[in-house]
Structures are given as C-alpha cells and as structure tokens.
PDB file of C-alpha atoms in Angstrom:
ATOM      1  CA  MET A 901      53.063  57.939-180.185  1.00  0.00           C
ATOM      2  CA  ARG A 902      53.069  54.155-180.652  1.00  0.00           C
ATOM      3  CA  GLY A 903      50.486  52.408-182.796  1.00  0.00           C
ATOM      4  CA  THR A 904      49.183  52.172-186.307  1.00  0.00           C
ATOM      5  CA  ALA A 905      49.840  55.361-188.285  1.00  0.00           C
ATOM      6  CA  MET A 906      47.853  57.289-190.816  1.00  0.00           C
ATOM      7  CA  LEU A 907      50.337  57.863-193.631  1.00  0.00           C
ATOM      8  CA  THR A 908      50.922  61.586-193.165  1.00  0.00           C
ATOM      9  CA  PRO A 909      53.653  63.448-195.075  1.00  0.00           C
ATOM     10  CA  ARG A 910      55.897  63.732-192.016  1.00  0.00           C
ATOM     11  CA  ILE A 911      55.513  60.042-191.115  1.00  0.00           C
ATOM     12  CA  ARG A 912      56.565  59.085-194.628  1.00  0.00           C
ATOM     13  CA  THR A 913      59.547  61.444-194.416  1.00  0.00           C
ATOM     14  CA  LEU A 914      60.549  60.118-190.998  1.00  0.00           C
ATOM     15  CA  GLY A 915      60.406  56.531-192.254  1.00  0.00           C
ATOM     16  CA  ALA A 916      62.483  57.404-195.313  1.00  0.00           C
ATOM     17  CA  ALA A 917      65.032  59.239-193.140  1.00  0.00           C
ATOM     18  CA  LEU A 918      65.401  56.245-190.789  1.00  0.00           C
ATOM     19  CA  ARG A 919      65.819  53.850-193.701  1.00  0.00           C
ATOM     20  CA  GLU A 920      68.394  56.078-195.387  1.00  0.00           C
ATOM     21  CA  ALA A 921      70.344  56.469-192.137  1.00  0.00           C
ATOM     22  CA  ARG A 922      70.373  52.696-191.625  1.00  0.00           C
ATOM     23  CA  ILE A 923      71.549  51.991-195.173  1.00  0.00           C
ATOM     24  CA  ASP A 924      74.231  54.699-194.990  1.00  0.00           C
ATOM     25  CA  ALA A 925      75.497  53.110-191.755  1.00  0.00           C
ATOM     26  CA  ARG A 926      75.522  49.683-193.523  1.00  0.00           C
ATOM     27  CA  PHE A 927      73.156  48.060-191.047  1.00  0.00           C
ATOM     28  CA  GLY A 928      70.654  45.367-191.970  1.00  0.00           C
ATOM     29  CA  LEU A 929      67.153  45.373-190.475  1.00  0.00           C
ATOM     30  CA  ARG A 930      67.901  42.392-188.251  1.00  0.00           C
ATOM     31  CA  GLU A 931      71.176  43.809-186.971  1.00  0.00           C
ATOM     32  CA  LEU A 932      69.611  47.157-186.096  1.00  0.00           C
ATOM     33  CA  ALA A 933      66.616  45.471-184.446  1.00  0.00           C
ATOM     34  CA  ARG A 934      68.977  43.328-182.366  1.00  0.00           C
ATOM     35  CA  ARG A 935      70.970  46.381-181.271  1.00  0.00           C
ATOM     36  CA  ILE A 936      67.887  48.246-180.009  1.00  0.00           C
ATOM     37  CA  GLY A 937      66.042  45.186-178.709  1.00  0.00           C
ATOM     38  CA  VAL A 938      62.942  45.097-180.917  1.00  0.00           C
ATOM     39  CA  ASN A 939      61.462  42.822-183.577  1.00  0.00           C
ATOM     40  CA  PRO A 940      62.829  43.398-187.131  1.00  0.00           C
ATOM     41  CA  ALA A 941      59.239  43.628-188.405  1.00  0.00           C
ATOM     42  CA  LEU A 942      58.681  46.643-186.157  1.00  0.00           C
ATOM     43  CA  VAL A 943      61.737  48.426-187.576  1.00  0.00           C
ATOM     44  CA  SER A 944      60.412  47.707-191.069  1.00  0.00           C
ATOM     45  CA  ASN A 945      57.003  49.135-190.115  1.00  0.00           C
ATOM     46  CA  TRP A 946      58.672  52.305-188.824  1.00  0.00           C
ATOM     47  CA  GLU A 947      60.615  52.743-192.053  1.00  0.00           C
ATOM     48  CA  LEU A 948      57.489  52.192-194.152  1.00  0.00           C
ATOM     49  CA  GLY A 949      55.486  54.672-192.080  1.00  0.00           C
ATOM     50  CA  GLN A 950      53.034  51.976-191.002  1.00  0.00           C
ATOM     51  CA  ARG A 951      53.701  52.615-187.324  1.00  0.00           C
ATOM     52  CA  ILE A 952      54.944  55.729-185.523  1.00  0.00           C
ATOM     53  CA  PRO A 953      58.052  55.177-183.354  1.00  0.00           C
ATOM     54  CA  ALA A 954      58.245  56.889-179.987  1.00  0.00           C
ATOM     55  CA  LEU A 955      60.849  59.596-179.524  1.00  0.00           C
ATOM     56  CA  GLU A 956      62.980  57.269-177.385  1.00  0.00           C
ATOM     57  CA  ASP A 957      62.801  54.581-180.098  1.00  0.00           C
ATOM     58  CA  VAL A 958      64.146  56.996-182.701  1.00  0.00           C
ATOM     59  CA  ALA A 959      66.851  58.185-180.292  1.00  0.00           C
ATOM     60  CA  GLY A 960      67.851  54.556-179.760  1.00  0.00           C
ATOM     61  CA  ILE A 961      68.036  53.926-183.499  1.00  0.00           C
ATOM     62  CA  LEU A 962      70.168  57.012-184.088  1.00  0.00           C
ATOM     63  CA  GLY A 963      72.459  56.067-181.222  1.00  0.00           C
ATOM     64  CA  ALA A 964      72.940  52.559-182.608  1.00  0.00           C
ATOM     65  CA  LEU A 965      73.684  53.975-186.069  1.00  0.00           C
ATOM     66  CA  GLY A 966      76.102  56.582-184.737  1.00  0.00           C
ATOM     67  CA  ILE A 967      74.030  59.534-185.983  1.00  0.00           C
ATOM     68  CA  VAL A 968      74.931  62.705-184.044  1.00  0.00           C
ATOM     69  CA  GLY A 969      74.828  66.481-184.343  1.00  0.00           C
ATOM     70  CA  ASP A 970      72.549  68.360-186.710  1.00  0.00           C
ATOM     71  CA  GLU A 971      71.428  65.212-188.539  1.00  0.00           C
ATOM     72  CA  LYS A 972      70.301  63.633-185.273  1.00  0.00           C
ATOM     73  CA  GLN A 973      68.330  66.739-184.316  1.00  0.00           C
ATOM     74  CA  ARG A 974      66.763  66.926-187.774  1.00  0.00           C
ATOM     75  CA  ILE A 975      65.429  63.364-187.588  1.00  0.00           C
ATOM     76  CA  LEU A 976      64.263  63.743-183.988  1.00  0.00           C
ATOM     77  CA  GLN A 977      62.354  66.857-185.015  1.00  0.00           C
ATOM     78  CA  LEU A 978      60.432  64.811-187.590  1.00  0.00           C
ATOM     79  CA  VAL A 979      58.977  62.681-184.776  1.00  0.00           C
ATOM     80  CA  ARG A 980      57.311  65.684-183.158  1.00  0.00           C
ATOM     81  CA  GLY A 981      53.917  66.259-184.738  1.00  0.00           C
ATOM     82  CA  ALA A 982      54.361  63.252-187.041  1.00  0.00           C
ATOM     83  CA  ALA A 983      50.641  62.441-186.982  1.00  0.00           C
ATOM     84  CA  GLU A 984      49.563  65.933-188.136  1.00  0.00           C
ATOM     85  CA  PRO A 985      47.945  65.832-191.613  1.00  0.00           C
ATOM     86  CA  GLY A 986      49.918  68.834-192.869  1.00  0.00           C
ATOM     87  CA  TRP A 987      53.567  69.791-192.815  1.00  0.00           C
ATOM     88  CA  PHE A 988      55.331  73.028-193.720  1.00  0.00           C
ATOM     89  CA  THR A 989      59.060  72.792-194.379  1.00  0.00           C
ATOM     90  CA  PRO A 990      61.220  75.894-194.873  1.00  0.00           C
ATOM     91  CA  GLY A 991      64.121  76.011-197.293  1.00  0.00           C
ATOM     92  CA  THR A 992      64.589  75.216-200.964  1.00  0.00           C
ATOM     93  CA  GLN A 993      63.983  71.782-202.447  1.00  0.00           C
ATOM     94  CA  SER A 994      67.622  70.810-201.954  1.00  0.00           C
ATOM     95  CA  GLU A 995      67.455  71.307-198.168  1.00  0.00           C
ATOM     96  CA  PRO A 996      67.478  67.959-196.283  1.00  0.00           C
ATOM     97  CA  ASP A 997      63.932  68.009-194.867  1.00  0.00           C
ATOM     98  CA  HIS A 998      62.348  69.461-197.984  1.00  0.00           C
ATOM     99  CA  LEU A 999      64.128  67.031-200.314  1.00  0.00           C
ATOM    100  CA  ALA A1000      63.435  64.107-197.972  1.00  0.00           C
ATOM    101  CA  GLY A1001      59.729  64.935-198.029  1.00  0.00           C
ATOM    102  CA  LEU A1002      59.663  64.986-201.825  1.00  0.00           C
ATOM    103  CA  LEU A1003      61.635  61.768-202.154  1.00  0.00           C
ATOM    104  CA  ALA A1004      59.470  60.035-199.551  1.00  0.00           C
ATOM    105  CA  CYS A1005      56.342  60.856-201.570  1.00  0.00           C
ATOM    106  CA  GLU A1006      57.947  59.963-204.889  1.00  0.00           C
ATOM    107  CA  ARG A1007      59.240  56.573-203.710  1.00  0.00           C
ATOM    108  CA  VAL A1008      55.764  55.305-202.889  1.00  0.00           C
ATOM    109  CA  ALA A1009      53.538  57.265-205.291  1.00  0.00           C
ATOM    110  CA  THR A1010      51.595  55.220-207.837  1.00  0.00           C
ATOM    111  CA  SER A1011      50.969  58.259-210.082  1.00  0.00           C
ATOM    112  CA  VAL A1012      51.433  62.032-210.057  1.00  0.00           C
ATOM    113  CA  ILE A1013      49.367  64.965-211.330  1.00  0.00           C
ATOM    114  CA  GLU A1014      50.993  68.403-211.469  1.00  0.00           C
ATOM    115  CA  TRP A1015      49.495  71.764-212.370  1.00  0.00           C
ATOM    116  CA  GLN A1016      52.104  74.368-213.286  1.00  0.00           C
ATOM    117  CA  PRO A1017      50.770  77.685-214.598  1.00  0.00           C
ATOM    118  CA  PHE A1018      54.030  79.620-215.023  1.00  0.00           C
ATOM    119  CA  LEU A1019      57.037  77.263-215.192  1.00  0.00           C
ATOM    120  CA  VAL A1020      58.003  73.868-216.569  1.00  0.00           C
ATOM    121  CA  PRO A1021      57.623  71.312-213.705  1.00  0.00           C
ATOM    122  CA  GLY A1022      60.866  70.643-211.853  1.00  0.00           C
ATOM    123  CA  LEU A1023      60.807  66.940-212.722  1.00  0.00           C
ATOM    124  CA  LEU A1024      60.802  67.809-216.445  1.00  0.00           C
ATOM    125  CA  GLN A1025      63.280  70.678-216.449  1.00  0.00           C
ATOM    126  CA  THR A1026      66.506  70.436-218.429  1.00  0.00           C
ATOM    127  CA  PRO A1027      69.658  71.254-216.410  1.00  0.00           C
ATOM    128  CA  ASP A1028      70.255  74.585-218.167  1.00  0.00           C
ATOM    129  CA  TYR A1029      66.603  75.642-217.696  1.00  0.00           C
ATOM    130  CA  ALA A1030      66.759  74.781-213.970  1.00  0.00           C
ATOM    131  CA  ARG A1031      70.122  76.554-213.584  1.00  0.00           C
ATOM    132  CA  ALA A1032      68.820  79.697-215.304  1.00  0.00           C
ATOM    133  CA  LEU A1033      65.758  79.626-213.067  1.00  0.00           C
ATOM    134  CA  PHE A1034      67.850  79.449-209.892  1.00  0.00           C
ATOM    135  CA  LEU A1035      70.262  82.125-211.085  1.00  0.00           C
ATOM    136  CA  GLY A1036      67.303  84.344-211.933  1.00  0.00           C
ATOM    137  CA  ASP A1037      66.105  83.847-208.362  1.00  0.00           C
ATOM    138  CA  GLY A1038      69.336  85.458-207.177  1.00  0.00           C
ATOM    139  CA  LEU A1039      71.216  82.352-206.057  1.00  0.00           C
ATOM    140  CA  PRO A1040      75.017  82.282-206.406  1.00  0.00           C
ATOM    141  CA  LEU A1041      76.323  80.003-209.162  1.00  0.00           C
ATOM    142  CA  LYS A1042      77.556  77.346-206.709  1.00  0.00           C
ATOM    143  CA  GLU A1043      74.165  77.179-204.978  1.00  0.00           C
ATOM    144  CA  ALA A1044      72.346  77.163-208.312  1.00  0.00           C
ATOM    145  CA  GLU A1045      74.447  74.181-209.372  1.00  0.00           C
ATOM    146  CA  ARG A1046      73.623  72.383-206.111  1.00  0.00           C
ATOM    147  CA  GLN A1047      69.919  73.021-206.569  1.00  0.00           C
ATOM    148  CA  THR A1048      70.069  71.838-210.181  1.00  0.00           C
ATOM    149  CA  GLU A1049      71.864  68.630-209.218  1.00  0.00           C
ATOM    150  CA  ALA A1050      69.289  67.901-206.493  1.00  0.00           C
ATOM    151  CA  ARG A1051      66.491  68.405-209.014  1.00  0.00           C
ATOM    152  CA  MET A1052      68.069  66.064-211.551  1.00  0.00           C
ATOM    153  CA  THR A1053      68.393  63.258-208.958  1.00  0.00           C
ATOM    154  CA  ARG A1054      64.576  63.066-208.927  1.00  0.00           C
ATOM    155  CA  ARG A1055      64.275  62.670-212.728  1.00  0.00           C
ATOM    156  CA  PRO A1056      63.980  58.805-212.686  1.00  0.00           C
ATOM    157  CA  LEU A1057      60.459  59.194-211.284  1.00  0.00           C
ATOM    158  CA  VAL A1058      59.264  60.299-214.722  1.00  0.00           C
ATOM    159  CA  VAL A1059      62.036  59.229-217.126  1.00  0.00           C
ATOM    160  CA  GLY A1060      63.440  55.716-217.447  1.00  0.00           C
ATOM    161  CA  PRO A1061      62.458  52.159-216.519  1.00  0.00           C
ATOM    162  CA  GLY A1062      61.166  53.127-213.074  1.00  0.00           C
ATOM    163  CA  ALA A1063      58.876  55.905-214.316  1.00  0.00           C
ATOM    164  CA  ILE A1064      55.294  56.085-213.052  1.00  0.00           C
ATOM    165  CA  PRO A1065      52.250  57.717-214.725  1.00  0.00           C
ATOM    166  CA  PHE A1066      52.773  61.476-214.663  1.00  0.00           C
ATOM    167  CA  GLU A1067      50.147  63.951-215.879  1.00  0.00           C
ATOM    168  CA  VAL A1068      51.210  67.560-216.404  1.00  0.00           C
ATOM    169  CA  LEU A1069      48.748  70.410-216.853  1.00  0.00           C
ATOM    170  CA  LEU A1070      50.966  73.199-218.159  1.00  0.00           C
ATOM    171  CA  GLY A1071      49.901  76.804-218.416  1.00  0.00           C
ATOM    172  CA  GLU A1072      50.395  78.547-221.761  1.00  0.00           C
ATOM    173  CA  THR A1073      52.433  81.178-219.908  1.00  0.00           C
ATOM    174  CA  ALA A1074      54.991  78.527-218.961  1.00  0.00           C
ATOM    175  CA  VAL A1075      55.517  77.795-222.653  1.00  0.00           C
ATOM    176  CA  ARG A1076      55.765  81.412-223.763  1.00  0.00           C
ATOM    177  CA  ASN A1077      57.633  82.828-220.740  1.00  0.00           C
ATOM    178  CA  PRO A1078      61.419  82.845-221.425  1.00  0.00           C
ATOM    179  CA  VAL A1079      63.615  81.423-218.674  1.00  0.00           C
ATOM    180  CA  GLY A1080      67.247  82.110-219.501  1.00  0.00           C
ATOM    181  CA  SER A1081      68.075  82.530-223.176  1.00  0.00           C
ATOM    182  CA  ALA A1082      65.965  81.738-226.225  1.00  0.00           C
ATOM    183  CA  ALA A1083      68.289  78.802-226.924  1.00  0.00           C
ATOM    184  CA  ILE A1084      67.624  77.381-223.443  1.00  0.00           C
ATOM    185  CA  MET A1085      63.869  77.676-223.998  1.00  0.00           C
ATOM    186  CA  ALA A1086      64.109  76.032-227.421  1.00  0.00           C
ATOM    187  CA  ARG A1087      65.952  73.032-225.946  1.00  0.00           C
ATOM    188  CA  GLN A1088      63.561  72.806-222.985  1.00  0.00           C
ATOM    189  CA  LEU A1089      60.430  72.811-225.131  1.00  0.00           C
ATOM    190  CA  ARG A1090      61.941  70.378-227.614  1.00  0.00           C
ATOM    191  CA  PHE A1091      62.759  68.069-224.688  1.00  0.00           C
ATOM    192  CA  LEU A1092      59.117  68.176-223.574  1.00  0.00           C
ATOM    193  CA  ALA A1093      57.829  67.514-227.093  1.00  0.00           C
ATOM    194  CA  ASP A1094      60.252  64.603-227.593  1.00  0.00           C
ATOM    195  CA  LEU A1095      59.352  63.136-224.209  1.00  0.00           C
ATOM    196  CA  MET A1096      55.653  63.306-225.035  1.00  0.00           C
ATOM    197  CA  ALA A1097      56.347  61.347-228.221  1.00  0.00           C
ATOM    198  CA  THR A1098      58.470  58.644-226.582  1.00  0.00           C
ATOM    199  CA  SER A1099      57.162  58.168-223.044  1.00  0.00           C
ATOM    200  CA  ALA A1100      54.196  55.915-222.369  1.00  0.00           C
ATOM    201  CA  LYS A1101      53.968  57.335-218.840  1.00  0.00           C
ATOM    202  CA  LEU A1102      53.823  61.069-219.533  1.00  0.00           C
ATOM    203  CA  THR A1103      50.637  62.963-220.373  1.00  0.00           C
ATOM    204  CA  LEU A1104      51.002  66.701-220.998  1.00  0.00           C
ATOM    205  CA  ARG A1105      48.269  69.192-221.857  1.00  0.00           C
ATOM    206  CA  VAL A1106      48.668  72.924-222.404  1.00  0.00           C
ATOM    207  CA  VAL A1107      46.090  75.120-220.664  1.00  0.00           C
ATOM    208  CA  PRO A1108      45.307  78.390-222.528  1.00  0.00           C
ATOM    209  CA  ALA A1109      45.975  81.570-220.598  1.00  0.00           C
ATOM    210  CA  HIS A1110      42.574  83.025-221.489  1.00  0.00           C
ATOM    211  CA  GLY A1111      40.486  79.881-221.401  1.00  0.00           C
ATOM    212  CA  GLY A1112      38.252  81.065-218.563  1.00  0.00           C
ATOM    213  CA  ALA A1113      38.160  80.664-214.795  1.00  0.00           C
ATOM    214  CA  HIS A1114      39.196  77.396-213.154  1.00  0.00           C
ATOM    215  CA  PRO A1115      40.510  76.292-209.716  1.00  0.00           C
ATOM    216  CA  GLY A1116      44.133  76.388-210.903  1.00  0.00           C
ATOM    217  CA  LEU A1117      44.077  80.181-210.868  1.00  0.00           C
ATOM    218  CA  ALA A1118      44.559  79.916-207.094  1.00  0.00           C
ATOM    219  CA  GLY A1119      48.060  78.493-207.573  1.00  0.00           C
ATOM    220  CA  ARG A1120      50.154  75.484-208.551  1.00  0.00           C
ATOM    221  CA  PHE A1121      49.977  72.078-206.891  1.00  0.00           C
ATOM    222  CA  CYS A1122      51.199  68.513-207.247  1.00  0.00           C
ATOM    223  CA  VAL A1123      49.191  65.426-206.219  1.00  0.00           C
ATOM    224  CA  TYR A1124      50.927  62.166-205.293  1.00  0.00           C
ATOM    225  CA  ASP A1125      48.502  59.247-205.467  1.00  0.00           C
ATOM    226  CA  MET A1126      49.187  56.424-203.011  1.00  0.00           C
ATOM    227  CA  GLN A1127      48.112  52.805-202.913  1.00  0.00           C
ATOM    228  CA  ALA A1128      45.466  52.207-200.215  1.00  0.00           C
ATOM    229  CA  ALA A1129      46.085  55.654-198.683  1.00  0.00           C
ATOM    230  CA  ALA A1130      44.935  59.236-199.147  1.00  0.00           C
ATOM    231  CA  PRO A1131      46.843  61.250-201.754  1.00  0.00           C
ATOM    232  CA  ILE A1132      49.418  63.775-200.581  1.00  0.00           C
ATOM    233  CA  VAL A1133      49.365  67.248-202.119  1.00  0.00           C
ATOM    234  CA  TYR A1134      52.545  69.277-202.372  1.00  0.00           C
ATOM    235  CA  PHE A1135      52.674  73.058-202.720  1.00  0.00           C
ATOM    236  CA  GLU A1136      55.951  74.730-203.638  1.00  0.00           C
ATOM    237  CA  HIS A1137      56.391  78.272-202.351  1.00  0.00           C
ATOM    238  CA  GLN A1138      59.221  80.797-202.386  1.00  0.00           C
ATOM    239  CA  ARG A1139      62.044  78.769-200.790  1.00  0.00           C
ATOM    240  CA  SER A1140      59.635  76.612-198.816  1.00  0.00           C
ATOM    241  CA  GLY A1141      57.193  73.773-199.312  1.00  0.00           C
ATOM    242  CA  ALA A1142      54.013  72.396-197.789  1.00  0.00           C
ATOM    243  CA  PHE A1143      52.619  68.854-197.770  1.00  0.00           C
ATOM    244  CA  MET A1144      49.070  67.848-196.806  1.00  0.00           C
ATOM    245  CA  LEU A1145      46.726  64.891-196.997  1.00  0.00           C
ATOM    246  CA  ASP A1146      44.120  65.403-199.707  1.00  0.00           C
ATOM    247  CA  GLU A1147      40.967  64.297-197.933  1.00  0.00           C
ATOM    248  CA  GLY A1148      37.373  65.455-198.027  1.00  0.00           C
ATOM    249  CA  SER A1149      34.843  66.023-200.762  1.00  0.00           C
ATOM    250  CA  GLN A1150      36.626  68.833-202.648  1.00  0.00           C
ATOM    251  CA  THR A1151      39.949  67.246-203.522  1.00  0.00           C
ATOM    252  CA  HIS A1152      42.721  68.430-205.791  1.00  0.00           C
ATOM    253  CA  HIS A1153      41.737  65.643-208.186  1.00  0.00           C
ATOM    254  CA  ASP A1154      38.493  67.563-208.653  1.00  0.00           C
ATOM    255  CA  SER A1155      40.497  70.717-209.327  1.00  0.00           C
ATOM    256  CA  ALA A1156      42.670  68.873-211.849  1.00  0.00           C
ATOM    257  CA  ASP A1157      39.539  67.616-213.638  1.00  0.00           C
ATOM    258  CA  ARG A1158      38.270  71.172-214.038  1.00  0.00           C
ATOM    259  CA  ILE A1159      41.647  72.468-215.240  1.00  0.00           C
ATOM    260  CA  ARG A1160      41.902  69.550-217.688  1.00  0.00           C
ATOM    261  CA  ALA A1161      38.530  70.499-219.134  1.00  0.00           C
ATOM    262  CA  LYS A1162      40.030  73.870-220.127  1.00  0.00           C
ATOM    263  CA  SER A1163      43.115  72.360-221.754  1.00  0.00           C
ATOM    264  CA  LEU A1164      44.108  71.476-225.309  1.00  0.00           C
ATOM    265  CA  ASP A1165      44.163  67.804-226.189  1.00  0.00           C
ATOM    266  CA  GLU A1166      47.505  65.984-226.241  1.00  0.00           C
ATOM    267  CA  GLN A1167      48.042  66.259-229.983  1.00  0.00           C
ATOM    268  CA  ALA A1168      47.326  69.989-230.059  1.00  0.00           C
ATOM    269  CA  SER A1169      49.540  70.469-227.008  1.00  0.00           C
ATOM    270  CA  ALA A1170      52.430  68.643-228.696  1.00  0.00           C
ATOM    271  CA  ILE A1171      52.069  70.800-231.822  1.00  0.00           C
ATOM    272  CA  PHE A1172      52.021  73.963-229.722  1.00  0.00           C
ATOM    273  CA  LEU A1173      55.197  72.898-227.889  1.00  0.00           C
ATOM    274  CA  GLN A1174      56.969  72.051-231.153  1.00  0.00           C
ATOM    275  CA  ARG A1175      56.071  75.359-232.780  1.00  0.00           C
ATOM    276  CA  SER A1176      56.997  77.285-229.653  1.00  0.00           C
ATOM    277  CA  ALA A1177      60.380  75.530-229.633  1.00  0.00           C
ATOM    278  CA  GLU A1178      60.862  76.515-233.293  1.00  0.00           C
ATOM    279  CA  ARG A1179      59.986  80.112-232.467  1.00  0.00           C
ATOM    280  CA  PHE A1180      62.581  80.303-229.681  1.00  0.00           C
ATOM    281  CA  ARG A1181      65.121  78.616-231.963  1.00  0.00           C
ATOM    282  CA  ASP A1182      64.531  81.276-234.611  1.00  0.00           C
ATOM    283  CA  ILE A1183      65.023  84.008-232.010  1.00  0.00           C
ATOM    284  CA  ALA A1184      68.262  82.376-230.828  1.00  0.00           C
ATOM    285  CA  LEU A1185      69.534  82.268-234.425  1.00  0.00           C
ATOM    286  CA  GLY A1186      68.560  85.877-235.099  1.00  0.00           C
ATOM    287  CA  ARG A1187      65.791  84.978-237.533  1.00  0.00           C
ATOM    288  CA  PRO A1188      62.328  86.548-237.642  1.00  0.00           C
ATOM    289  CA  PRO A1189      60.372  84.359-235.209  1.00  0.00           C
ATOM    290  CA  THR A1190      57.468  82.300-236.462  1.00  0.00           C
ATOM    291  CA  GLU A1191      54.348  82.385-234.346  1.00  0.00           C
ATOM    292  CA  PRO A1192      53.477  79.115-232.559  1.00  0.00           C
ATOM    293  CA  GLY A1193      49.770  79.814-232.571  1.00  0.00           C
ATOM    294  CA  THR A1194      48.792  78.501-236.003  1.00  0.00           C
ATOM    295  CA  ARG A1195      45.572  77.268-234.454  1.00  0.00           C
ATOM    296  CA  PRO A1196      46.606  73.730-233.408  1.00  0.00           C
ATOM    297  CA  TRP A1197      43.637  73.713-231.021  1.00  0.00           C
ATOM    298  CA  GLU A1198      41.230  73.650-233.967  1.00  0.00           C
ATOM    299  CA  ARG A1199      41.496  69.889-233.651  1.00  0.00           C
ATOM    300  CA  ARG A1200      39.388  70.238-230.530  1.00  0.00           C
ATOM    301  CA  ARG A1201      35.633  70.003-230.808  1.00  0.00           C
ATOM    302  CA  ASP A1202      35.178  72.833-228.310  1.00  0.00           C
ATOM    303  CA  PRO A1203      38.062  75.283-228.949  1.00  0.00           C
ATOM    304  CA  PRO A1204      39.194  77.888-226.411  1.00  0.00           C
ATOM    305  CA  ALA A1205      38.601  81.441-227.554  1.00  0.00           C
ATOM    306  CA  ASP A1206      42.046  83.019-227.933  1.00  0.00           C
ATOM    307  CA  LEU A1207      45.321  81.185-227.405  1.00  0.00           C
ATOM    308  CA  ASN A1208      46.992  83.424-230.014  1.00  0.00           C
TER     309      ASN A1208
END
C-alpha cells in the first residue's frame, strides 16, 4: 500500500479524514510525525493524498491522536481499497463518509460543473428549500434540520471570497417543479437570479425540457476538476453517493458540452428564472399567476422548439 498514489476519491477522503482528526486533536504535523516515528513530510503527503499510508501507519496515527471506537473503524475502512478508481458510499450527504468525500473533493477542486435536471443543486439551495426537500423525502424534522445544516456548511465553495468557478446546467423541470410552498420556490428562484447577477464565479444555464436528446437524460452528475489530476465525478443517489475518476475518451466534460449546446444562454436563463420567481410569488399571494415563458429564449440565434 505504500508509494505514490493516484488521486482517487477514497484517497482524497482518507487524507482529509486524517488531517481533520489531527487538527481536532490539536496536533501539529511535526508533533504527530515525532510520535509515530516518521518524517513530517510523509505525514503531509498522506494528508494530501499524494502517498497511500499502510494500514498499520493509519492505526499508529489514530492511536497517537486518541481516536477510538466507530470513528477509528471508519477511518481504517477508508484505507482498504483506497487505490480503486471508484467509491460507493451509503447514507445521506450528512453521513460522515459521504460528507467527508464531498468536502475532500471541494477543498481541492479548481472548478465544478453540475447537471441537475429536476432539482436546484444542493450547493445553491436556500435553507427552506433544502428543508422542504428533506421533509418531502420522509425525514423527521430533526433529521431534516441536520441535513440542511450539513448542506449549508458547503456553501462557501460557491458563495463568498473562497468561491471557485461553478457552472450549473439546470433542467427546466427544476425551475417549474414546486418544492415546498410557492413562497419557498419564489425565494429560491430569486436567490438564483440574484446570485447570477452578483457572482463572477457562477454560470447558470437553463436546459429546456423538450430541447431534444442529450447525454444528461441518463441522470444527474457533478464534475470536480482538479489541478494536475483527473477530474472526479460525483453521482448522488437515493440516500447514497458514488465517486469515480473521469478518465478515458468519453468524459463527463463531453456530456456537459452536449447538454450546454441544448441550453438557453445566460441572459435568457436569468430572465426565465426571474419570471418564474414572479409566477410563484403571484401564486403565494393568491394572484392569477403570470406565465414565465414570454419567449426569453428568442435572444438565441438557434431557439429550442417549445419551452412554453
């Protein structure tokens, strides 16, 4: 297990877990390295995912840090199969392994592309939209609140001074499909429209529901681009997630290109979001709803057939 590592999803998650455990235990790199009898540079390489520690190395680290019980077993389990290019993790996004995998990708990603056909991406959800989504999934209120809080902790990736380039390809259905009340949808869509107008890092395009066949019809995905390493693709499933290296000739970047070709331009997308927000606001206020589809896509040179 020793040696230079290919930066697989599990290796990144293992490195992030070791770093977090060390920081929580208030150990510096040099102090931990001294305790386990290795060079500090090697500990740093393990935490960065640049080298794979042996099982006994990880056990030594956890012993020095005082990590026991379920947390110890969780981190030791990450070592097994760390070099595999794919990784399936059960549980919702707030579960330790699942959340650690997401955070590990997000900490080192240089940019993100996400295709979401049916829902607003988690990183851009307002708290009440996320809460309504979890409650609609049948979660108790306390668990829905926990899931919502975990989702909001990841928001700095796309909002704020540490934001990175984030491209969203959003299905028309996600804009029209009500999650929670009409008031919740109005606030969520207004948030997206305002963010598009103020963020230099966010690109959002609406993809018409009847714009023709494209690779995104097979399901949603999120691509984390990495510096000097293969991208990692994340697939969110029903209370589970999967991570894989995006290698080969047919990558998810190719899929994103083909979905993008079916989308509205940014200006038309912003207009559609604004008018959809106004429509949901009218519904919430008991007014006759205005239709969002006043042909904003006519600004395109090659318009889709029927977004109405």
